[in-house]
Structures are given as C-alpha cells and as structure tokens.
Short mmCIF file of C-alpha atoms and ligand atoms in Angstrom, two decimals:
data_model
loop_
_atom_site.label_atom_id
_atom_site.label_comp_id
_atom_site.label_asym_id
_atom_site.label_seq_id
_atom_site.Cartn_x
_atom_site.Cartn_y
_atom_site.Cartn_z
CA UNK R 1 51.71 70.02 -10.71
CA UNK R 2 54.36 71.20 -13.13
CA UNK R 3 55.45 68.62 -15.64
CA UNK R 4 59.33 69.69 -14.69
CA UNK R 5 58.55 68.57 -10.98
CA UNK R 6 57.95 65.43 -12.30
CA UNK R 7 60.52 62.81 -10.24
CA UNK R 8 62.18 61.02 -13.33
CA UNK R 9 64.18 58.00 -11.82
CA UNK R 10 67.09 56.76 -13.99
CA UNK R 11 67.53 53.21 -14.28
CA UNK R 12 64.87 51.98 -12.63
CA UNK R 13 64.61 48.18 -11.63
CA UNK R 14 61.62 46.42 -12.27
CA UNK R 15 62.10 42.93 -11.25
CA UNK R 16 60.49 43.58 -7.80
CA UNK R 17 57.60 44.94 -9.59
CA UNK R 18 56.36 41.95 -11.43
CA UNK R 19 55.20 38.70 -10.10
CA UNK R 20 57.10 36.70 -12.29
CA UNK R 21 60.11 38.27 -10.86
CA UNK R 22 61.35 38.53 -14.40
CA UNK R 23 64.82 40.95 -14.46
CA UNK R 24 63.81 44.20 -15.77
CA UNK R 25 64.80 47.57 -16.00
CA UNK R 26 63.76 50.71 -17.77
CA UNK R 27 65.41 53.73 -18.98
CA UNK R 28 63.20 55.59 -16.84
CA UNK R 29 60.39 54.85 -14.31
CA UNK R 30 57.95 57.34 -12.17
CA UNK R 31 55.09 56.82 -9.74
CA UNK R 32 51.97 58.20 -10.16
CA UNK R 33 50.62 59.10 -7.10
CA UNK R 34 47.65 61.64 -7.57
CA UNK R 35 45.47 61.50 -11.00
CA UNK R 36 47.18 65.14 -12.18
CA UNK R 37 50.46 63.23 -12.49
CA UNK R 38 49.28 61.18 -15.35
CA UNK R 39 48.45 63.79 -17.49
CA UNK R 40 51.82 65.56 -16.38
CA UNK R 41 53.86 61.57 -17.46
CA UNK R 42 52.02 61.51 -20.57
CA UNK R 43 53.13 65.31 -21.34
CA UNK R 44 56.75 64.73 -20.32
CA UNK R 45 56.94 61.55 -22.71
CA UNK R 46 55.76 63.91 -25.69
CA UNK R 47 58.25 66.36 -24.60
CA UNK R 48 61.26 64.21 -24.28
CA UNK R 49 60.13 62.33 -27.44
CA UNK R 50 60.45 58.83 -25.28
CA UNK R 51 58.22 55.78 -24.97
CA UNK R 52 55.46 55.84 -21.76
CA UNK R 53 54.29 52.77 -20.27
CA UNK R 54 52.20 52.08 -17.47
CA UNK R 55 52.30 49.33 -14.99
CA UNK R 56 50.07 48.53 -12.51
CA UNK R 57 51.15 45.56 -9.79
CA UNK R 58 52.93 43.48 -12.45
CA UNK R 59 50.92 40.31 -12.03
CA UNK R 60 49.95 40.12 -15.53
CA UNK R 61 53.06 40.88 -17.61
CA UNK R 62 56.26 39.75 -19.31
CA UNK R 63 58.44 42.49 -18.79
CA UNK R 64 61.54 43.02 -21.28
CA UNK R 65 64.75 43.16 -19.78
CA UNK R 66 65.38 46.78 -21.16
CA UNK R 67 62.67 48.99 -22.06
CA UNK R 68 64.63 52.39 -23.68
CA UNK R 69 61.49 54.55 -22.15
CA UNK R 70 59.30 55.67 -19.21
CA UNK R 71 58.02 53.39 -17.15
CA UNK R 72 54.90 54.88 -15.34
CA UNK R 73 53.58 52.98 -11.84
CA UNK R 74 50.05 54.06 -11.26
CA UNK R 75 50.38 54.18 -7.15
CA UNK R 76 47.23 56.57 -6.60
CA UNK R 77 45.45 55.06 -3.05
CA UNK R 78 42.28 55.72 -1.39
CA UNK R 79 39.27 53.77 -1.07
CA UNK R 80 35.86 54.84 0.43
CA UNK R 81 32.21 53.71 0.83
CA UNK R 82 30.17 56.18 -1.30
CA UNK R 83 26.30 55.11 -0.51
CA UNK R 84 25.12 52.38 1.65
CA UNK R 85 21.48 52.18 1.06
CA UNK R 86 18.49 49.16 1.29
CA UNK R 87 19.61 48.15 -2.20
CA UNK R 88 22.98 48.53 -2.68
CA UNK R 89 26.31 49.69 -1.32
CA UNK R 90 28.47 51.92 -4.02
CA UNK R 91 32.39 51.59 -3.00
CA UNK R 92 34.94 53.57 -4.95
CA UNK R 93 38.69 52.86 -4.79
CA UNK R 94 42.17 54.87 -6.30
CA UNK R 95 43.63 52.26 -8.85
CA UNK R 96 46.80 51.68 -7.22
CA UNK R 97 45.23 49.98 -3.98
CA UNK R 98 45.94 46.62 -3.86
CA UNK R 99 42.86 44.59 -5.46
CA UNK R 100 42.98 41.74 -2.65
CA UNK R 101 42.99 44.48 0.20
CA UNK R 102 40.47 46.44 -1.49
CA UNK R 103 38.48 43.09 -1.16
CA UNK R 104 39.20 42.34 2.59
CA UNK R 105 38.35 46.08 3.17
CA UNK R 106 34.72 45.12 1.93
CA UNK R 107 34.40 41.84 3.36
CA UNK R 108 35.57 43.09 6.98
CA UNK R 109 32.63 45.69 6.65
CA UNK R 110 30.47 43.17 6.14
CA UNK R 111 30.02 43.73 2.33
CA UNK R 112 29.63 41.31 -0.32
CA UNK R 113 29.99 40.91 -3.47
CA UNK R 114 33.48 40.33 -4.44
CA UNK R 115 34.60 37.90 -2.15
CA UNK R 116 34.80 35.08 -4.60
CA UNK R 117 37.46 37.71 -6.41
CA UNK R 118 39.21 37.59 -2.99
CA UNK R 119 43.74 36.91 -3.08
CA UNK R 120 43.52 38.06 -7.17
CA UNK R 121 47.38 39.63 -7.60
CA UNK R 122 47.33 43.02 -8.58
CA UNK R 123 45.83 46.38 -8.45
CA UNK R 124 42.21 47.80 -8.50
CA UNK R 125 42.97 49.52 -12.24
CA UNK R 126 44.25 46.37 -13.71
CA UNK R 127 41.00 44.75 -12.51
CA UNK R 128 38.89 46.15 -15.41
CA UNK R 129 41.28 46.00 -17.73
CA UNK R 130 41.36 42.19 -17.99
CA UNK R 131 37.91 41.76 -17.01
CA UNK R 132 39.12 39.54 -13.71
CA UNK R 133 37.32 36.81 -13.10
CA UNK R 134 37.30 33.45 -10.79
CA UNK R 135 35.36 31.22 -9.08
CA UNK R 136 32.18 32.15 -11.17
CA UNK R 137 32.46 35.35 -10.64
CA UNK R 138 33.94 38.39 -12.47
CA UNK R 139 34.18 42.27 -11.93
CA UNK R 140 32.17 42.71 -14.64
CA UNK R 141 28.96 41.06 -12.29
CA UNK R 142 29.39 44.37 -9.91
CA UNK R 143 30.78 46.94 -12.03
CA UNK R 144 29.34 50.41 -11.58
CA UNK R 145 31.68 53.09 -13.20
CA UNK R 146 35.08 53.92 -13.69
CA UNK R 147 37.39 57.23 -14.67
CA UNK R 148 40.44 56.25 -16.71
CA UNK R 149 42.51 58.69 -18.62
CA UNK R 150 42.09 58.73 -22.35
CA UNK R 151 45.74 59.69 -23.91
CA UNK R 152 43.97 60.55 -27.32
CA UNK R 153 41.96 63.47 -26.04
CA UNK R 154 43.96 64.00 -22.72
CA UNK R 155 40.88 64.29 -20.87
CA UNK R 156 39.26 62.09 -17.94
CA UNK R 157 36.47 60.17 -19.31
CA UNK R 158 33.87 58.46 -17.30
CA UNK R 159 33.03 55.06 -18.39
CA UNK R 160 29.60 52.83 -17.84
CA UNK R 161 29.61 49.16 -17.95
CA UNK R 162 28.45 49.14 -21.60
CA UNK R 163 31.41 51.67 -22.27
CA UNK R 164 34.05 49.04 -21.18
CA UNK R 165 32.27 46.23 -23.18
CA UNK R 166 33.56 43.34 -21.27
CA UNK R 167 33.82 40.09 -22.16
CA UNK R 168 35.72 36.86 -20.66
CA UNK R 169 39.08 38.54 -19.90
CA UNK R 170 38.56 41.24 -22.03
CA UNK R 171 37.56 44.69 -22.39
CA UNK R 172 38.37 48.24 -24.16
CA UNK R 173 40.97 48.93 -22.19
CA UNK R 174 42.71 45.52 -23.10
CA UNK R 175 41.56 46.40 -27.17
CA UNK R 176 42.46 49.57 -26.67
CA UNK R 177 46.10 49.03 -24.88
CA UNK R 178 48.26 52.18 -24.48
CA UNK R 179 45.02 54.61 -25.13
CA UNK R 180 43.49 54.62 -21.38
CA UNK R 181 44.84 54.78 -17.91
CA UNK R 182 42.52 53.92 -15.29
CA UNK R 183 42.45 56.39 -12.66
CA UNK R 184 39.49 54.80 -9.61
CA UNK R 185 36.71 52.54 -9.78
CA UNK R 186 33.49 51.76 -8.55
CA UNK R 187 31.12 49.21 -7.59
CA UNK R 188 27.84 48.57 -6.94
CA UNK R 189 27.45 45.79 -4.55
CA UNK R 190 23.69 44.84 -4.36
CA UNK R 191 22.10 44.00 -1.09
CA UNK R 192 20.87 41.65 0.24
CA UNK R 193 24.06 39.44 -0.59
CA UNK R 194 23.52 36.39 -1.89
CA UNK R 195 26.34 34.30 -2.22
CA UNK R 196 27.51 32.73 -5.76
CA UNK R 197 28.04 29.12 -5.29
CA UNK R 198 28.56 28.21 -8.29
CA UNK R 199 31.93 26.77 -8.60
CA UNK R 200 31.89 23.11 -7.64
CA UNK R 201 34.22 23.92 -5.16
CA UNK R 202 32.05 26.23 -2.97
CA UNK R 203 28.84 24.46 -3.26
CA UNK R 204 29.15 22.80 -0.42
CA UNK R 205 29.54 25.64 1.64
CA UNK R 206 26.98 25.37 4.92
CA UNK R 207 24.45 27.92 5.98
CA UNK R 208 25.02 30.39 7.85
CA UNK R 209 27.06 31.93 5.32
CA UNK R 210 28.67 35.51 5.43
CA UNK R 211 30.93 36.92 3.04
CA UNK R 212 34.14 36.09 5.09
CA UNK R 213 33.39 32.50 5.07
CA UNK R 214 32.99 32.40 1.54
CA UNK R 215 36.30 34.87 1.18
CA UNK R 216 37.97 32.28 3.62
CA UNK R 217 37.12 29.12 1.07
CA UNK R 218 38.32 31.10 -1.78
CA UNK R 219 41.40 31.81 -0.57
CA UNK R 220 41.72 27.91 0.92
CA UNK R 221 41.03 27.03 -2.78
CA UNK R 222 43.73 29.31 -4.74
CA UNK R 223 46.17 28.28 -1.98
CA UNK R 224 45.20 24.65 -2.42
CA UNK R 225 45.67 24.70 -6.41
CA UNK R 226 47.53 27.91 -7.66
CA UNK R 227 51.88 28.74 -6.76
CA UNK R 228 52.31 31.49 -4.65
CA UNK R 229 54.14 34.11 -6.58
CA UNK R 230 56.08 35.45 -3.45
CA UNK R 231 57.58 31.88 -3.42
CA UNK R 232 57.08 30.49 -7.08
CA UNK R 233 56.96 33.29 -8.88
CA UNK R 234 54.80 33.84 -11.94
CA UNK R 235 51.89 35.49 -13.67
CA UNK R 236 48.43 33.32 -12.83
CA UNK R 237 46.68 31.51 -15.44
CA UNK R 238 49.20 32.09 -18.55
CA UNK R 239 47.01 31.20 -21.16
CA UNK R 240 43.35 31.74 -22.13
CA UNK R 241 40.49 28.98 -21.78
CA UNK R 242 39.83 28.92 -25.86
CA UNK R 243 36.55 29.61 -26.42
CA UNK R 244 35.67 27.54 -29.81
CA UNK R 245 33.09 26.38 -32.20
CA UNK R 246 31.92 23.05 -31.94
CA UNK R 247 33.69 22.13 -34.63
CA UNK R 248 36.78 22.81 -33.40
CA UNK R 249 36.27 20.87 -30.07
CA UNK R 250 34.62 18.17 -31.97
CA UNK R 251 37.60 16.55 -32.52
CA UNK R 252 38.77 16.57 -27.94
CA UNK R 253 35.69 15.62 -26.93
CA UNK R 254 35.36 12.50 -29.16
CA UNK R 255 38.62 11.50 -27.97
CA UNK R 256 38.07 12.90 -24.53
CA UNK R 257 34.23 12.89 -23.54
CA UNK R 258 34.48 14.10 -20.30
CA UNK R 259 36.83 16.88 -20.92
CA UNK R 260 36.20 20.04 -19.22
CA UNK R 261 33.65 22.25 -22.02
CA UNK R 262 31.63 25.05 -21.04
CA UNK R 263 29.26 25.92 -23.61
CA UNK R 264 28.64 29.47 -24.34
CA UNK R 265 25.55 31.71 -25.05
CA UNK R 266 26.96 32.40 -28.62
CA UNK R 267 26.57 28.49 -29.16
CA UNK R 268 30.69 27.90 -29.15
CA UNK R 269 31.97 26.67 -26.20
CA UNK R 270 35.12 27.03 -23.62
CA UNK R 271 37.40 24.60 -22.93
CA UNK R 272 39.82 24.19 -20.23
CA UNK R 273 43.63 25.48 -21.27
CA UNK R 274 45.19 23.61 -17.92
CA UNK R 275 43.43 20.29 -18.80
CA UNK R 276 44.81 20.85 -22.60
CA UNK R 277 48.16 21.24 -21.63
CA UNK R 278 48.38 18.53 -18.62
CA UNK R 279 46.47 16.08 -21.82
CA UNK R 280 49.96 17.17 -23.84
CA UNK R 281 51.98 15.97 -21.39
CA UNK R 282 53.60 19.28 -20.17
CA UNK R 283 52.28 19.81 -16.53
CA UNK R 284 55.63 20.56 -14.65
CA UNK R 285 57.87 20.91 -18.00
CA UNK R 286 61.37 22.17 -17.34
CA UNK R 287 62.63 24.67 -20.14
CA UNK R 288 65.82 26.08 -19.35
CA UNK R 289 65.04 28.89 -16.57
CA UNK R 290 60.99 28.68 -17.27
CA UNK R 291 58.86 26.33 -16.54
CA UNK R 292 54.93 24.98 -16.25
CA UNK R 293 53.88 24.57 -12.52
CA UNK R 294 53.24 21.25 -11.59
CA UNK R 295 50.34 22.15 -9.38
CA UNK R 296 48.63 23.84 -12.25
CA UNK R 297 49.52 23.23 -15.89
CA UNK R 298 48.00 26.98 -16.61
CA UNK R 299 50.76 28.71 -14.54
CA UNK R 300 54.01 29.06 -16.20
CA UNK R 301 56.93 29.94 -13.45
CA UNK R 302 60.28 31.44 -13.66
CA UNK R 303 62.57 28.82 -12.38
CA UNK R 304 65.38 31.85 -11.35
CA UNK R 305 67.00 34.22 -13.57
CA UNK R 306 64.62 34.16 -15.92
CA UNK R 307 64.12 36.80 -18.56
CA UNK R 308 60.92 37.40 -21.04
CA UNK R 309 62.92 35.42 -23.87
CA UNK R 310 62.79 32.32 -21.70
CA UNK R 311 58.99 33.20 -21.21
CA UNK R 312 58.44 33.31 -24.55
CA UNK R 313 60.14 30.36 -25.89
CA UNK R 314 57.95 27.97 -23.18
CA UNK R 315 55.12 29.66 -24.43
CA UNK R 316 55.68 29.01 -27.72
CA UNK R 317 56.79 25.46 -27.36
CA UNK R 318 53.45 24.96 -25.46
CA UNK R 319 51.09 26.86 -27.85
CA UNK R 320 52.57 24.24 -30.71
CA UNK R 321 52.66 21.26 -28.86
CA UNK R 322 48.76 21.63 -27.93
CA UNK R 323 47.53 22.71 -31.55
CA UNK R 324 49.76 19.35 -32.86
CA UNK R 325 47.83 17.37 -30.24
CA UNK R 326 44.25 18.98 -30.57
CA UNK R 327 44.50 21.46 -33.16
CA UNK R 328 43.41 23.76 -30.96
CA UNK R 329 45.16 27.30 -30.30
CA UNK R 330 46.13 28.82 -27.30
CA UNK R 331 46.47 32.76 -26.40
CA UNK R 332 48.13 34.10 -23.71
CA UNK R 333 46.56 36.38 -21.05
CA UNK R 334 49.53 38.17 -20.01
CA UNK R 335 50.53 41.67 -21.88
CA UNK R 336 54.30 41.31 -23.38
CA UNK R 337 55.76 44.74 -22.58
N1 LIG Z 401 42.85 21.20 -15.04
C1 LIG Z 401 43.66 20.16 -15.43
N2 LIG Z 401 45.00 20.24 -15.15
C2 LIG Z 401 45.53 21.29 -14.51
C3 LIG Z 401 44.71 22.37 -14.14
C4 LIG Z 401 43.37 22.31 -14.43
O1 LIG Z 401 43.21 19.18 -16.00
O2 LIG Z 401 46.74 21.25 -14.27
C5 LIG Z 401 41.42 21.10 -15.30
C6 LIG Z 401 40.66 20.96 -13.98
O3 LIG Z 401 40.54 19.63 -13.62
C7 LIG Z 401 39.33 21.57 -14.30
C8 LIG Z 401 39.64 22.59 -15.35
O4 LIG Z 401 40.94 22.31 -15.84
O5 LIG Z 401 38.46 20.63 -14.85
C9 LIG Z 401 39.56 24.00 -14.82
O6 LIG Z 401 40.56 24.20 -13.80
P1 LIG Z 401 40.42 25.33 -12.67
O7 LIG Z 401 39.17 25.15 -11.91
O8 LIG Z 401 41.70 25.37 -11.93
O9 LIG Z 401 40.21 26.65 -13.47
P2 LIG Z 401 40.95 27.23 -14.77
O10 LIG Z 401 39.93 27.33 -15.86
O11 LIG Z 401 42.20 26.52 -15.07
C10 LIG Z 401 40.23 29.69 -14.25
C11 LIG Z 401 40.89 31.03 -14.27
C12 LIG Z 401 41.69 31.25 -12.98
C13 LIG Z 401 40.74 31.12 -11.80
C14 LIG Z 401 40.12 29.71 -11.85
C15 LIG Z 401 39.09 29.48 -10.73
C16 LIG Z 401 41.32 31.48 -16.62
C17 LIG Z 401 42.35 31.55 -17.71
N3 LIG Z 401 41.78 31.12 -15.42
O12 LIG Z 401 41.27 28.73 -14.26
O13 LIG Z 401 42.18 32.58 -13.02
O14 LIG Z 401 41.42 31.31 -10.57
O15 LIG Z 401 39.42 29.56 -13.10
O16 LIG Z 401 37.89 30.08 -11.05
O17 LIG Z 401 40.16 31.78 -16.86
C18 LIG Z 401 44.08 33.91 -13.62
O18 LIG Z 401 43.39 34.41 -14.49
O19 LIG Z 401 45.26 34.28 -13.42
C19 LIG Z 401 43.53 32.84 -12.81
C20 LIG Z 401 44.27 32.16 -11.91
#
C-alpha cells in the first residue's frame, strides 16, 4: 500500500455517518479498510500538512458542520472464533464490524458473555474506547486484548486490560484522544456462562436461560426506554451519571431520599443524570432544532436540521439549569469533533 494510492474523497458528507444525523461535511474523508491503510492516512495527513480524524460508526459524536481536514472511517471487517476451550471461548473481531452484529454473531453460536451489551450503536473499536457499558455489564468484564495504532511511535501496539485502564466510560484511548486507533479486539468469554442479572430489569428472567433470551430482554428493554436513532436520531445517553462525593449529593438526597445513588468502591457515589434532568424539569425540552427525548431525559435528539451549535447550546442550557437546581455538574459522553 502506497500512501499515493490512497482514495482521497473531496467533500465528503458526513451526516449519514452519525447517529444524530447532524449535517456534516469534511474537506476530505477516506475509508480504512485493511490495518496498513491507517498508517498510510496518518502519513498522507503529515504530508499534506492537514488535520486527520477518525470516525468510527458516529454514535457517539457531535460532528461540526465543516471540518477543513481528513476525515478517516475505520471500515476494517472480519470477525473469528480464536479458541473454544472448557474454560473459555477467545473471539477476535476487525474494528469496523458493527458492535451489535458482532454480538448476535456470538449469541447465535451459542456464546455468552456480551449479550447484556446486545443493540449498543456503533462499531467494535469504539467499544473500548468509551468503556461501553449497560445493563450491569461493560466490555471491560470480558476484555482480553486489543491492537490499536499508536500515532506517536507509528507502530501497532498490543494492549492488556491493565494497559487500557478502564474505568466507567473511560479509558486511555478516551484520555489519550487523537494518539491511538484501534485496529481489532478480543475477548475472552468464560464458560460456563452465567448470566448477569443484575439490572432490576432482568432479574426476573425464568430458568432455562440461554444467552438469546437474555439478548432478546435486552433489546425489549432499550426499545422499551431509549429513541431509535434511525427514527429519532441522536447520540445515546448524552451526559455522564456524575460520580460524586457524598458531600456533593448530600444536598439531592436530603431533598430527594429515594433518588437513584449508586455508591462506589472509592466511597463517592453515582447518581443518575436522566433522573437529574427530568427533577429540572427538562425531559422533552424543545430548543430550537435540538431537543431532550421525552422517553429518556439522558438522550438529547436532533429535531431536523440540526447542526453541532444547536447541540451545544441545549447542552449547555441543561448542564446550568441542573448545577442551579442541585449544584451538581454534568459532563457529556459524546466527543465534539
Ligand atoms: N431516570 C429518570 N428519568 C429519565 C430517565 C431515567 O428519572 O428520563 C431514572 C430512572 O428511573 C432510573 C435511573 O434514572 O432510576 C437510571 O435510568 P436507566 O436505567 O435508564 O439508566 P441510565 O443510568 O440513565 C445507563 C447508561 C445507558 C444504558 C442504561 C442501562 C450511562 C450514561 N448511560 O443509563 O447507556 O443503556 O444505563 O444500563 O451510563 C449510553 O451510554 O449511550 C447508554 C444508553
């Protein structure tokens, strides 16, 4: 792979590629479709002395309506079962594959472990990035290794768990933005499955249990509670649960003592974002072309025509109007790009 063989498109239109379905377009954009090619984007930006990003499946961004750069999709596929042994079964998938197939691809084999991940937008890359999580699960819990590309040293580096150093929606390569591109991923799914009922919502679940049936609840619940991006569009849960001293919450859960708190290891504890901002009064607020869903106060939608300007200003309105109520501030989980 040449760097001049490189397929530069001019112009290129975004605003399919992001689930908000925000109007975007970049100077350039390319697809990465074997690992080589990143190191060949990333060498082409340096030459041509323009910006490089790189976008995954665009379910966790606010894209700008011009970006005067590159704009590299990482659409590398392939997925394969590595070892299947008594203890565990080691699957490895390209980080372009779509995370929710990647999923049903386990799950039809008869595979657990991620099932309660099951109908998460995006790609397998993006997965780590964020550390995705729901329904008391997150990748983290199954994580074996992964190869990203590390744009400092323009080498592949292989990365352990303790490498990443995840945390709730977090990890190096969301500390670390612009540095790594992940290439594939693996996991180690242990066997026997057990199935994590945590979540109030799947603990009532009856034996026998497989991991389709669990899959088949999850997806009944995100259906049941979170907007379809194909027909609402938007970007998931837009804002972080806080996690927060005691101190801080002190002051919600004297008014409110049965809001939603999960208390963490580190002796601070997490409080609910969606619960926050329905308590403010903005579940289903109407802000010129943006708005909050009014199935889930966590979801912020694009009402049509929206750009990342309208995105912004709802996001700030709501990030002030919930530290005026509680005191309490609010960070957003998608990237601004
Ligand atoms: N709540 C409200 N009003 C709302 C929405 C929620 O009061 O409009 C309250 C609920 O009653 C509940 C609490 O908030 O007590 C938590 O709600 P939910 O179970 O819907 O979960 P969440 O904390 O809002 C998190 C993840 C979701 C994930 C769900 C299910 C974050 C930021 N979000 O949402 O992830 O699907 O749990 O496990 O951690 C995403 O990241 O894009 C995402 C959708």
């Amino acid at each position: 792979m040449t760097v001049s063989s490189l397929d530069l498109i001019p112009d290129f239109d975004l605003s399919a590629r992001n689930t908000l379905a925000l109007k975007s377009r970049s100077r350039f954009g390319v697809m990465i479709e074997t690992p080589d090619q990143v190191t060949a984007v990333f060498a082409r930006a340096e030459e041509s002395g323009l910006p490089l990003r790189i976008l995954g499946g665009g379910s966790n961004v606010v894209l700008s309506s011009g970006y005067e750069g590159i704009t590299a999709v990482v659409a590398t596929t392939g997925r394969r079962v590595l070892e299947d042994t008594e203890e565990h079964v080691l699957v490895e998938a390209a980080a372009g594959e779509v995370w929710h197939d990647f999923v049903a691809w386990t799950v039809e084999q008869g595979f657990g472990g991620i099932e309660n991940l099951a109908g998460i937008p995006g790609t397998v890359g993006a997965a780590p990035v964020q550390n995705i999580g729901a329904y008391g699960a997150e990748v983290a819990d199954v994580f074996d290794s992964l190869v990203a590309y590390d744009a400092e040293t323009g080498a592949l580096k292989t990365f352990t768990a303790a490498d990443c150093a995840f945390a709730y929606r977090d990890s190096i390569f969301k500390r670390e933005a612009g540095r790594y591109v992940v290439l594939s991923l693996r996991l180690r799914l242990p066997k026997p499955w057990a199935p994590n009922l945590r979540f109030a919502g799947l603990a009532d679940l009856e034996a026998p249990l497989d991991p389709a049936k669990v899959m088949a609840r999850v997806l009944g619940l995100r259906g049941s509670k979170l907007p379809d991006w194909r027909v609402t569009p938007n970007a998931g849960s837009f804002f972080q649960n806080p996690i927060v001293t005691l101190a801080e919450a002190a002051p919600v859960l004297a008014a409110f003592p049965t809001a939603p708190n999960f208390p963490q290891a580190d002796g601070r504890t997490k409080l609910s974002a969606g619960w926050l901002i329905e308590q403010t009064g903005l579940k289903g607020l109407r802000m010129g072309r943006a708005g909050i869903s009014e199935r889930h106060a966590l979801v912020v939608i694009n009402l049509g025509e929206a750009d990342a300007d309208d995105i912004a200003a709802l996001a700030a309105h709501v990030k002030a109007s919930v530290r005026a109520r509680f005191g309490i501030a609010l960070h957003e989980e998608p990237i601004f790009l």
